[in-house]
Amino acid sequence: MGRNTRKRRTPLATKAVAGAAALALGGGGLIWANFYASAHEENSAQNQIKASGAQIATIKCPDVGQQLTDVPDGARAGVDQELAKLDQQVTEAYKRLADTRQAQAGDSGFVDNAILGPLKSKRTATIDRIGINIQRAGGERPQGAEQLAQCEGVPADQPDTAAGEGQDQNNDGQDQGDGQDQGQDQGDGQDQGQDQGDGQDQVQEGGPVADDFVNIEDVQPGSRNLPNGLAANGDSGSTGSFTTECGTNENENRNSDNVIVAPGVSNGAQHQHDYVGNQDNDAFTSDEEFLQADTSCQNQGDKSTYYWPVLRIQDGQDEIDANAPGGGQDGNVGTIQQVSQVELKFVGNKTSDVVAMPQALRIITGDAKAFTNGLNNANTSWSCTGFEDRQVTDKYPICPEGSSVVRTSNFQSCWDGQNIDSANHRDHVAFVQEDGSCANGFQAIPQLQAKLVYDVPAPQIENGQVQNAYALDGFPDQLHKPITDHNDFINFFDENVMNQMVECINSGQDCQ
């Protein structure tokens, strides 16, 4: 059985435990030119600049793992260990960024000299070890190590230069921990700024922020704007479906590992995952152990593992992981929310039959680092029950009374026909094209569509401040942004059940 962080909570006075709430900087108007747009336009931008100066909101580093498309099998384990070290180095640098605001205010070169410089040195050494691992296994060292090692601080007053999905996409940087002490000294003696009118101009530690939320009733139907995650099925091709019932993680099986991205590394995800299906899922689980483990699925022929980052209410309550890696130590605080409904459905392809997925096929959909990586791998769909024709990608929805929060992930459903994984955990699978077909000679496989429903209280936003906020667990430097949602799957259906699935889908039946 994998390590389990079961919930045991006690009241917490006001702010989050062990100073962890101060680890995630709220964004302070952080705007990415490739998809964040502002509805406040000039006045808000001027206020943000006035309040924040050149304060750095977070750290952006090249994602080395995504650049590694050709790693020999013999080097994979060592490379994965080093990639996990790169993630930890960024986290440590980000925590130092959050803990040294007073020093930054008095020294314009502090971030470069005391944070980014040492970070580059550490990353250079780690990337060099990655190259050595690859070279020893007969591969070619990655090029451009100098560029991959260099990180940058992203200022809170980065200008807005592009439009997103027609809604306010900028981040106003309020302290969103428990709605108290807004605009006050945050522990290091630095004044974090006062409300200057609309509450959109403060730069404080915390996250998410008020601008990370949107009333679902204000979202236009059909507004989802990401190219990834299209539904592969339709009224032609292979039109059947196969649903597997695996529960809602009632036994609270959780840990902060990721056996796909960081095998053999404890706390490789730096955030907690919910697990359903296979019950022996941690960083050290082998494929043979997966096949021998118990499953929460009703169909005992499904020992697949399905996992995703937990959702928390930032209510000042002390979770069991409040002082642990993946929890409070990595800026993930508040009460973990139990999923009220999990729907795991496999569907067909609009243009062709599907073929069986190979055993141990690994698929990651979405990107836990999309806030700094950009949208190439982002795949988010947030909505509310009763409003599921309205999907948002970079906002958490505020649902009306009687409606629940919905997270939907449509997985990649084209497979290269050979590999169960790839060096960057991406290249062996792909999303369908707009017409539903698979490109580049890939084969259509059943598409996993995962729907998660949460009965969470609606956040309240007043004067630009959010109270009772809910948010995803994530890497600290990603600021708990909704665009970082992701979902993971490893196929351990037995051969007979997989063949039944394919037959159902290709013959137009709905099975379970």
Coordinates of C-alpha atoms in Angstrom, one line a residue:
M1 CA 0.0 0.0 0.0
G2 CA 1.3 3.5 -0.9
R3 CA 1.9 6.1 1.8
N4 CA -1.4 7.6 2.9
T5 CA -2.0 11.1 4.2
R6 CA -5.4 10.6 5.8
K7 CA -7.2 13.7 7.1
R8 CA -7.1 14.6 10.8
R9 CA -7.7 18.3 11.3
T10 CA -7.7 20.6 14.3
P11 CA -8.7 24.3 14.4
L12 CA -6.0 26.8 13.4
A13 CA -6.1 30.2 14.8
T14 CA -5.8 32.6 11.9
K15 CA -3.2 32.2 9.2
A16 CA -2.0 29.0 7.6
V17 CA 0.3 26.6 9.4
A18 CA 4.1 26.9 9.8
G19 CA 4.2 30.0 7.7
A20 CA 3.3 27.9 4.6
A21 CA 0.5 30.2 3.5
A22 CA 3.2 32.9 2.8
L23 CA 4.9 30.7 0.3
A24 CA 2.7 31.3 -2.7
L25 CA 2.8 34.8 -3.9
G26 CA -0.6 35.8 -5.2
G27 CA 0.6 37.1 -8.6
G28 CA 0.4 40.8 -8.0
G29 CA -0.9 41.6 -11.5
L30 CA 1.3 38.9 -13.0
I31 CA 0.1 38.7 -16.6
W32 CA 1.4 36.3 -19.3
A33 CA 1.5 37.8 -22.7
N34 CA 0.5 34.6 -24.4
F35 CA -2.9 34.3 -22.7
Y36 CA -3.7 36.6 -19.8
A37 CA -5.9 39.6 -20.7
S38 CA -7.1 42.4 -18.5
A39 CA -10.5 43.9 -18.2
H40 CA -9.2 46.7 -16.0
E41 CA -6.9 48.0 -18.7
E42 CA -4.9 51.2 -18.0
N43 CA -6.2 52.3 -14.6
S44 CA -5.7 49.0 -12.8
A45 CA -2.3 48.5 -14.5
Q46 CA -1.1 51.9 -13.3
N47 CA -2.3 51.1 -9.8
Q48 CA -0.5 47.8 -9.8
I49 CA 2.7 49.4 -10.9
K50 CA 2.3 52.1 -8.2
A51 CA 1.7 49.5 -5.5
S52 CA 4.2 46.9 -6.5
G53 CA 7.2 48.7 -8.0
A54 CA 9.5 46.0 -9.4
Q55 CA 8.6 43.3 -7.0
I56 CA 9.1 39.8 -8.4
A57 CA 6.0 37.6 -8.3
T58 CA 7.4 34.2 -9.1
I59 CA 10.3 32.4 -10.8
K60 CA 10.1 31.1 -14.4
C61 CA 12.6 28.5 -15.5
P62 CA 12.8 26.4 -18.7
D63 CA 11.2 23.0 -18.2
V64 CA 14.1 20.8 -18.9
G65 CA 12.0 17.6 -18.8
Q66 CA 9.9 18.8 -21.7
Q67 CA 13.1 19.4 -23.8
L68 CA 14.3 15.8 -23.4
T69 CA 12.7 13.9 -26.3
D70 CA 15.4 11.2 -26.7
V71 CA 16.6 9.6 -23.5
P72 CA 18.0 6.0 -23.7
D73 CA 16.1 3.6 -21.5
G74 CA 19.2 2.9 -19.4
A75 CA 19.4 6.6 -18.5
R76 CA 15.7 7.2 -17.6
A77 CA 15.9 6.4 -13.9
G78 CA 18.9 8.7 -13.3
V79 CA 17.5 11.5 -15.5
D80 CA 14.1 11.4 -13.6
Q81 CA 16.0 11.7 -10.3
E82 CA 17.9 14.7 -11.6
L83 CA 14.7 16.3 -13.0
A84 CA 13.1 16.0 -9.6
K85 CA 16.1 17.8 -8.1
L86 CA 15.5 20.7 -10.6
D87 CA 11.9 21.0 -9.4
Q88 CA 13.1 21.1 -5.8
Q89 CA 15.7 23.7 -6.6
V90 CA 13.0 26.0 -8.1
T91 CA 10.8 25.5 -5.0
E92 CA 13.6 26.3 -2.6
A93 CA 14.4 29.5 -4.6
Y94 CA 10.8 30.5 -4.7
K95 CA 10.5 30.1 -0.9
R96 CA 13.5 32.3 -0.5
L97 CA 11.9 34.8 -2.8
A98 CA 8.8 34.9 -0.6
D99 CA 10.8 35.1 2.6
T100 CA 13.0 38.0 1.7
R101 CA 10.7 40.8 0.7
Q102 CA 12.3 43.3 3.0
A103 CA 15.7 42.7 1.6
Q104 CA 14.4 42.9 -2.0
A105 CA 12.8 46.3 -1.2
G106 CA 16.2 47.7 -0.1
D107 CA 18.3 46.2 -2.8
S108 CA 17.4 46.2 -6.5
G109 CA 19.9 43.5 -7.3
F110 CA 19.0 41.1 -4.5
V111 CA 16.8 38.7 -6.5
D112 CA 19.5 38.4 -9.3
N113 CA 22.4 38.1 -6.9
A114 CA 21.0 36.1 -4.0
I115 CA 18.3 34.0 -5.6
L116 CA 18.6 33.6 -9.4
G117 CA 22.4 33.5 -9.5
P118 CA 22.7 30.6 -7.0
L119 CA 19.8 28.9 -8.7
K120 CA 21.5 29.0 -12.0
S121 CA 24.6 27.4 -10.6
K122 CA 22.7 24.6 -9.1
R123 CA 20.7 24.0 -12.2
T124 CA 23.9 24.0 -14.4
A125 CA 25.4 21.3 -12.3
T126 CA 22.2 19.2 -12.3
I127 CA 21.7 19.6 -16.1
D128 CA 25.3 18.5 -16.5
R129 CA 24.6 15.3 -14.6
I130 CA 21.6 14.7 -16.8
G131 CA 23.9 15.0 -19.8
I132 CA 26.4 12.5 -18.2
N133 CA 23.6 10.0 -17.6
I134 CA 22.4 10.2 -21.2
Q135 CA 25.9 10.1 -22.7
R136 CA 26.8 7.0 -20.6
A137 CA 23.7 5.2 -21.9
G138 CA 24.8 5.9 -25.5
G139 CA 22.7 9.0 -26.1
E140 CA 23.5 12.6 -27.0
R141 CA 23.8 15.2 -24.3
P142 CA 21.1 18.0 -24.5
Q143 CA 22.2 21.1 -26.2
G144 CA 22.0 24.6 -24.8
A145 CA 22.6 23.8 -21.1
E146 CA 23.4 27.4 -20.4
Q147 CA 20.0 28.6 -21.6
L148 CA 18.2 25.8 -19.8
A149 CA 19.9 26.7 -16.5
Q150 CA 19.0 30.4 -16.7
C151 CA 15.8 31.4 -14.8
E152 CA 14.1 34.7 -14.6
G153 CA 12.1 36.6 -12.0
V154 CA 8.7 37.7 -13.3
P155 CA 7.8 41.1 -12.0
A156 CA 4.3 41.8 -10.5
D157 CA 3.9 44.8 -12.9
Q158 CA 4.6 42.9 -16.1
P159 CA 2.5 44.7 -18.8
D160 CA -0.6 43.2 -20.4
T161 CA -0.1 42.8 -24.1
A162 CA -2.6 40.2 -25.4
A163 CA -6.1 39.0 -25.0
G164 CA -7.3 35.6 -23.8
E165 CA -10.8 34.4 -23.8
G166 CA -12.5 37.8 -23.4
Q167 CA -12.6 37.8 -19.7
D168 CA -10.3 39.4 -17.1
Q169 CA -7.3 37.1 -16.9
N170 CA -4.9 39.2 -14.9
N171 CA -4.0 38.4 -11.3
D172 CA -4.4 41.0 -8.7
G173 CA -2.1 39.7 -6.0
Q174 CA -4.2 39.9 -2.9
D175 CA -3.5 37.7 0.2
Q176 CA -6.1 35.0 -0.2
G177 CA -5.3 32.8 2.7
D178 CA -8.2 33.5 5.1
G179 CA -9.4 36.9 4.2
Q180 CA -7.8 38.6 7.2
D181 CA -5.0 41.2 7.6
Q182 CA -5.3 42.4 4.0
G183 CA -2.7 44.9 2.9
Q184 CA -0.8 44.5 6.1
D185 CA 2.8 43.7 7.0
Q186 CA 3.4 40.0 5.9
G187 CA 6.0 39.0 8.4
D188 CA 9.2 40.5 7.0
G189 CA 8.4 44.1 7.8
Q190 CA 7.7 45.1 4.3
D191 CA 4.5 47.1 3.7
Q192 CA 2.6 45.1 1.0
G193 CA 0.4 47.9 -0.2
Q194 CA -3.0 49.3 0.6
D195 CA -6.3 49.1 -1.2
Q196 CA -6.3 52.0 -3.7
G197 CA -9.9 51.8 -4.9
D198 CA -10.9 48.6 -6.5
G199 CA -8.8 46.2 -4.6
Q200 CA -7.0 45.1 -7.7
D201 CA -3.7 46.8 -6.9
Q202 CA -2.2 45.0 -3.9
V203 CA 0.9 42.8 -3.9
Q204 CA 0.8 40.3 -1.1
E205 CA 1.8 36.8 -0.3
G206 CA -0.9 34.2 -0.8
G207 CA -2.9 32.5 -3.5
P208 CA -5.2 32.1 -5.2
V209 CA -6.4 35.7 -5.7
A210 CA -9.8 37.2 -6.4
D211 CA -9.1 37.4 -10.1
D212 CA -8.6 33.7 -10.3
F213 CA -12.3 33.3 -9.9
V214 CA -15.3 33.9 -12.2
N215 CA -19.0 33.6 -11.7
I216 CA -20.0 30.8 -13.9
E217 CA -23.2 32.7 -14.9
D218 CA -20.9 35.4 -16.5
V219 CA -19.2 32.8 -18.7
Q220 CA -20.5 32.5 -22.3
P221 CA -21.5 29.0 -23.5
G222 CA -18.8 27.4 -25.6
S223 CA -16.1 29.7 -24.3
R224 CA -13.4 27.1 -23.7
N225 CA -10.4 28.2 -25.8
L226 CA -7.7 25.6 -25.4
P227 CA -6.8 23.4 -28.4
N228 CA -6.0 20.4 -26.2
G229 CA -8.6 18.0 -24.7
L230 CA -11.2 17.9 -27.4
A231 CA -13.7 15.2 -27.0
A232 CA -12.7 12.4 -29.4
N233 CA -16.1 10.8 -29.8
G234 CA -19.1 11.9 -31.8
D235 CA -22.0 10.5 -33.8
S236 CA -19.8 8.7 -36.3
G237 CA -16.8 6.4 -36.2
S238 CA -16.6 4.3 -33.0
T239 CA -19.6 5.6 -31.0
G240 CA -19.8 3.3 -27.9
S241 CA -18.5 3.8 -24.4
F242 CA -17.1 1.9 -21.4
T243 CA -17.6 3.2 -17.9
T244 CA -15.5 2.0 -14.9
E245 CA -16.7 2.6 -11.3
C246 CA -13.8 3.1 -9.0
G247 CA -15.3 5.2 -6.1
T248 CA -14.4 8.6 -4.9
N249 CA -11.3 7.8 -2.8
E250 CA -13.4 7.2 0.3
N251 CA -10.4 5.8 2.1
E252 CA -8.4 8.9 1.5
N253 CA -5.5 7.3 -0.3
R254 CA -3.2 10.2 -0.9
N255 CA 0.5 11.0 -1.2
S256 CA 2.7 13.7 -2.9
D257 CA 4.5 11.3 -5.3
N258 CA 4.2 10.9 -9.0
V259 CA 5.3 7.5 -10.3
I260 CA 5.1 8.6 -13.9
V261 CA 7.2 11.8 -13.8
A262 CA 9.4 11.1 -10.7
P263 CA 9.6 7.4 -10.1
G264 CA 11.7 6.6 -7.1
V265 CA 11.4 10.1 -5.7
S266 CA 9.5 10.8 -2.5
N267 CA 7.4 14.0 -2.8
G268 CA 8.2 14.2 -6.5
A269 CA 5.0 16.1 -7.2
Q270 CA 5.3 18.5 -4.2
H271 CA 1.5 18.4 -3.9
Q272 CA -1.0 15.8 -2.8
H273 CA -2.9 13.5 -5.2
D274 CA -6.2 11.7 -4.8
Y275 CA -5.9 8.1 -6.0
V276 CA -8.7 5.8 -7.2
G277 CA -8.4 2.4 -8.8
N278 CA -5.1 0.8 -7.9
Q279 CA -4.4 1.1 -4.2
D280 CA -0.6 0.6 -4.3
N281 CA 0.4 3.8 -6.0
D282 CA 3.5 5.7 -4.8
A283 CA 6.8 6.7 -6.3
F284 CA 8.3 3.2 -5.8
T285 CA 5.5 1.0 -7.2
S286 CA 6.7 -1.3 -10.0
D287 CA 4.4 -2.5 -12.8
E288 CA 4.5 -6.0 -11.3
E289 CA 3.3 -4.5 -8.0
F290 CA 0.5 -2.6 -9.7
L291 CA -0.7 -5.9 -11.2
Q292 CA -0.7 -7.6 -7.8
A293 CA -2.4 -4.8 -5.9
D294 CA -6.0 -4.3 -4.8
T295 CA -8.3 -2.0 -6.7
S296 CA -11.2 0.2 -5.7
C297 CA -12.8 -0.4 -9.0
Q298 CA -16.0 -2.5 -9.1
N299 CA -14.6 -4.4 -12.1
Q300 CA -11.7 -6.2 -10.5
G301 CA -10.2 -6.5 -14.0
D302 CA -9.4 -2.8 -13.8
K303 CA -6.3 -2.3 -11.7
S304 CA -5.5 0.9 -13.5
T305 CA -4.5 3.9 -11.5
Y306 CA -6.2 7.3 -11.8
Y307 CA -4.9 10.3 -9.9
W308 CA -5.2 14.1 -9.8
P309 CA -4.2 17.0 -7.5
V310 CA -6.5 17.5 -4.5
L311 CA -8.7 20.5 -4.0
R312 CA -8.6 22.4 -0.8
I313 CA -10.6 25.1 1.0
Q314 CA -8.2 27.7 2.4
D315 CA -10.1 27.8 5.6
G316 CA -7.2 28.0 8.2
Q317 CA -7.8 24.4 9.2
D318 CA -4.8 22.2 10.0
E319 CA -4.7 19.1 7.8
I320 CA -2.6 16.1 8.6
D321 CA 0.0 17.2 6.1
A322 CA 0.2 20.8 7.5
N323 CA 3.9 20.4 8.4
A324 CA 4.8 17.8 5.8
P325 CA 6.3 17.7 2.3
G326 CA 3.6 18.1 -0.3
G327 CA 1.4 19.9 2.2
G328 CA 2.3 22.9 4.3
Q329 CA 6.0 22.7 3.6
D330 CA 5.2 23.2 -0.1
G331 CA 2.5 25.9 0.4
N332 CA -0.5 23.6 0.1
V333 CA -2.7 24.4 3.0
G334 CA -6.3 24.1 4.1
T335 CA -8.9 21.4 4.2
I336 CA -8.7 18.7 1.5
Q337 CA -12.1 18.3 -0.2
Q338 CA -13.6 14.9 -0.7
V339 CA -14.7 14.3 -4.3
S340 CA -18.5 13.8 -4.3
Q341 CA -18.6 12.2 -7.7
V342 CA -16.1 10.5 -10.0
E343 CA -17.0 9.5 -13.5
L344 CA -14.4 7.6 -15.5
K345 CA -15.6 6.9 -19.1
F346 CA -13.8 5.6 -22.1
V347 CA -15.2 6.7 -25.5
G348 CA -14.4 6.1 -29.2
N349 CA -13.1 8.1 -32.1
K350 CA -15.1 10.2 -34.6
T351 CA -13.3 8.8 -37.7
S352 CA -12.2 5.3 -36.9
D353 CA -12.4 2.2 -34.7
V354 CA -10.1 2.2 -31.6
V355 CA -7.4 -0.3 -30.8
A356 CA -6.6 -1.7 -27.4
M357 CA -4.3 0.3 -25.1
P358 CA -1.1 -1.6 -24.1
Q359 CA -0.7 -2.6 -20.5
A360 CA 1.2 0.0 -18.4
L361 CA 0.5 2.8 -20.9
R362 CA 1.1 6.1 -19.1
I363 CA -0.8 9.3 -20.0
I364 CA -0.5 12.7 -18.3
T365 CA -3.0 15.3 -19.5
G366 CA -2.6 19.0 -18.6
D367 CA 0.5 20.6 -17.2
A368 CA 1.2 21.2 -13.5
K369 CA 3.6 24.0 -14.5
A370 CA 1.3 25.6 -17.1
F371 CA 1.4 29.0 -15.3
T372 CA 5.1 29.4 -16.1
N373 CA 5.5 26.9 -19.0
G374 CA 2.7 28.4 -21.1
L375 CA -0.2 26.6 -22.8
N376 CA 1.4 24.0 -25.0
N377 CA 0.3 21.2 -22.7
A378 CA -2.4 22.9 -20.7
N379 CA -5.7 21.1 -20.7
T380 CA -8.2 22.5 -18.2
S381 CA -12.0 22.5 -18.1
W382 CA -13.7 24.0 -15.0
S383 CA -17.5 24.4 -14.8
C384 CA -20.5 23.9 -12.5
T385 CA -23.3 21.3 -12.5
G386 CA -26.2 22.7 -14.6
F387 CA -23.8 25.0 -16.5
E388 CA -21.5 22.4 -18.2
D389 CA -21.9 24.1 -21.6
R390 CA -19.8 26.9 -20.0
Q391 CA -16.2 25.8 -19.5
V392 CA -13.4 28.0 -18.2
T393 CA -9.7 27.2 -18.6
D394 CA -7.8 29.7 -16.4
K395 CA -10.4 30.6 -13.7
Y396 CA -12.0 28.8 -10.8
P397 CA -15.8 28.9 -11.2
I398 CA -18.1 30.4 -8.6
C399 CA -21.2 28.3 -8.7
P400 CA -24.7 29.4 -7.7
E401 CA -26.5 27.8 -4.8
G402 CA -27.3 24.2 -5.5
S403 CA -24.6 23.8 -8.1
S404 CA -21.3 22.0 -7.6
V405 CA -17.8 22.6 -9.0
V406 CA -16.8 20.3 -11.9
R407 CA -13.3 19.4 -13.2
T408 CA -13.3 17.6 -16.6
S409 CA -10.2 16.1 -18.3
N410 CA -10.4 14.6 -21.8
F411 CA -7.2 12.6 -22.3
Q412 CA -5.0 12.2 -25.3
S413 CA -6.4 9.4 -27.4
C414 CA -3.9 8.8 -30.2
W415 CA -1.0 6.4 -29.6
D416 CA 2.2 5.9 -31.5
G417 CA 1.6 2.1 -31.6
Q418 CA 4.9 1.2 -29.9
N419 CA 5.7 2.9 -26.6
I420 CA 4.0 2.9 -23.2
D421 CA 5.9 6.1 -22.2
S422 CA 8.4 8.6 -23.6
A423 CA 11.3 10.6 -22.3
N424 CA 9.1 13.7 -21.7
H425 CA 6.0 11.6 -20.9
R426 CA 4.2 13.3 -23.8
D427 CA 5.5 12.2 -27.3
H428 CA 4.1 8.7 -27.3
V429 CA 0.5 10.0 -27.2
A430 CA -1.3 12.9 -28.8
F431 CA -4.7 14.6 -28.9
V432 CA -7.0 14.1 -31.8
Q433 CA -7.0 16.7 -34.5
E434 CA -10.0 19.0 -34.9
D435 CA -11.8 16.5 -37.2
G436 CA -11.2 13.7 -34.6
S437 CA -8.6 11.9 -36.5
C438 CA -5.1 11.0 -35.4
A439 CA -2.1 12.5 -37.1
N440 CA 1.4 11.2 -37.9
G441 CA 0.4 7.6 -38.2
F442 CA -0.8 7.4 -34.6
Q443 CA -3.6 4.9 -33.8
A444 CA -6.9 5.8 -32.1
I445 CA -7.3 4.3 -28.6
P446 CA -10.2 4.7 -26.2
Q447 CA -10.3 8.2 -24.8
L448 CA -10.5 8.5 -21.0
Q449 CA -12.9 11.3 -20.0
A450 CA -12.6 12.0 -16.3
K451 CA -15.2 14.1 -14.5
L452 CA -14.8 15.2 -10.9
V453 CA -17.5 16.9 -8.9
Y454 CA -17.0 18.8 -5.6
D455 CA -19.6 20.2 -3.2
V456 CA -17.6 23.2 -2.1
P457 CA -18.9 26.4 -0.7
A458 CA -18.8 29.3 -3.1
P459 CA -16.0 31.8 -2.4
Q460 CA -17.0 35.3 -1.5
I461 CA -15.4 38.3 -3.2
E462 CA -15.7 41.7 -1.7
N463 CA -13.6 44.8 -2.5
G464 CA -11.2 42.7 -4.6
Q465 CA -10.6 40.2 -1.7
V466 CA -11.6 36.6 -1.8
Q467 CA -12.7 34.7 1.3
N468 CA -13.3 30.9 1.6
A469 CA -11.2 30.4 -1.5
Y470 CA -10.7 26.9 -2.9
A471 CA -7.7 26.0 -5.0
L472 CA -5.7 23.1 -6.4
D473 CA -2.6 21.8 -4.8
G474 CA 0.4 22.5 -6.9
F475 CA 4.1 23.4 -7.1
P476 CA 4.7 26.6 -4.9
D477 CA 5.9 28.7 -7.8
Q478 CA 2.7 28.0 -9.8
L479 CA 0.7 30.1 -7.3
H480 CA -2.3 27.6 -7.2
K481 CA -3.5 28.8 -10.6
P482 CA -6.4 26.9 -12.1
I483 CA -4.6 26.6 -15.5
T484 CA -2.2 24.1 -13.8
D485 CA -4.9 21.4 -13.4
H486 CA -3.8 18.0 -14.6
N487 CA -4.8 14.3 -14.5
D488 CA -2.8 11.1 -14.7
F489 CA -3.6 7.5 -15.8
I490 CA -1.7 4.2 -16.0
N491 CA -3.5 1.4 -17.8
F492 CA -3.7 -1.9 -15.9
F493 CA -6.9 -3.3 -17.3
D494 CA -6.4 -7.0 -17.8
E495 CA -6.4 -8.1 -21.5
N496 CA -9.9 -9.6 -21.5
V497 CA -11.5 -6.5 -20.0
M498 CA -9.6 -4.2 -22.4
N499 CA -10.8 -6.3 -25.3
Q500 CA -14.4 -6.0 -24.0
M501 CA -13.9 -2.2 -23.8
V502 CA -12.7 -2.0 -27.4
E503 CA -15.5 -4.3 -28.6
C504 CA -18.2 -2.2 -26.8
I505 CA -16.8 1.1 -28.2
N506 CA -16.3 -0.1 -31.8
S507 CA -19.8 -1.8 -31.9
G508 CA -21.6 1.3 -30.6
Q509 CA -22.6 -0.2 -27.2
D510 CA -22.5 1.5 -23.8
C511 CA -20.9 -0.9 -21.3
Q512 CA -19.5 -1.0 -17.8

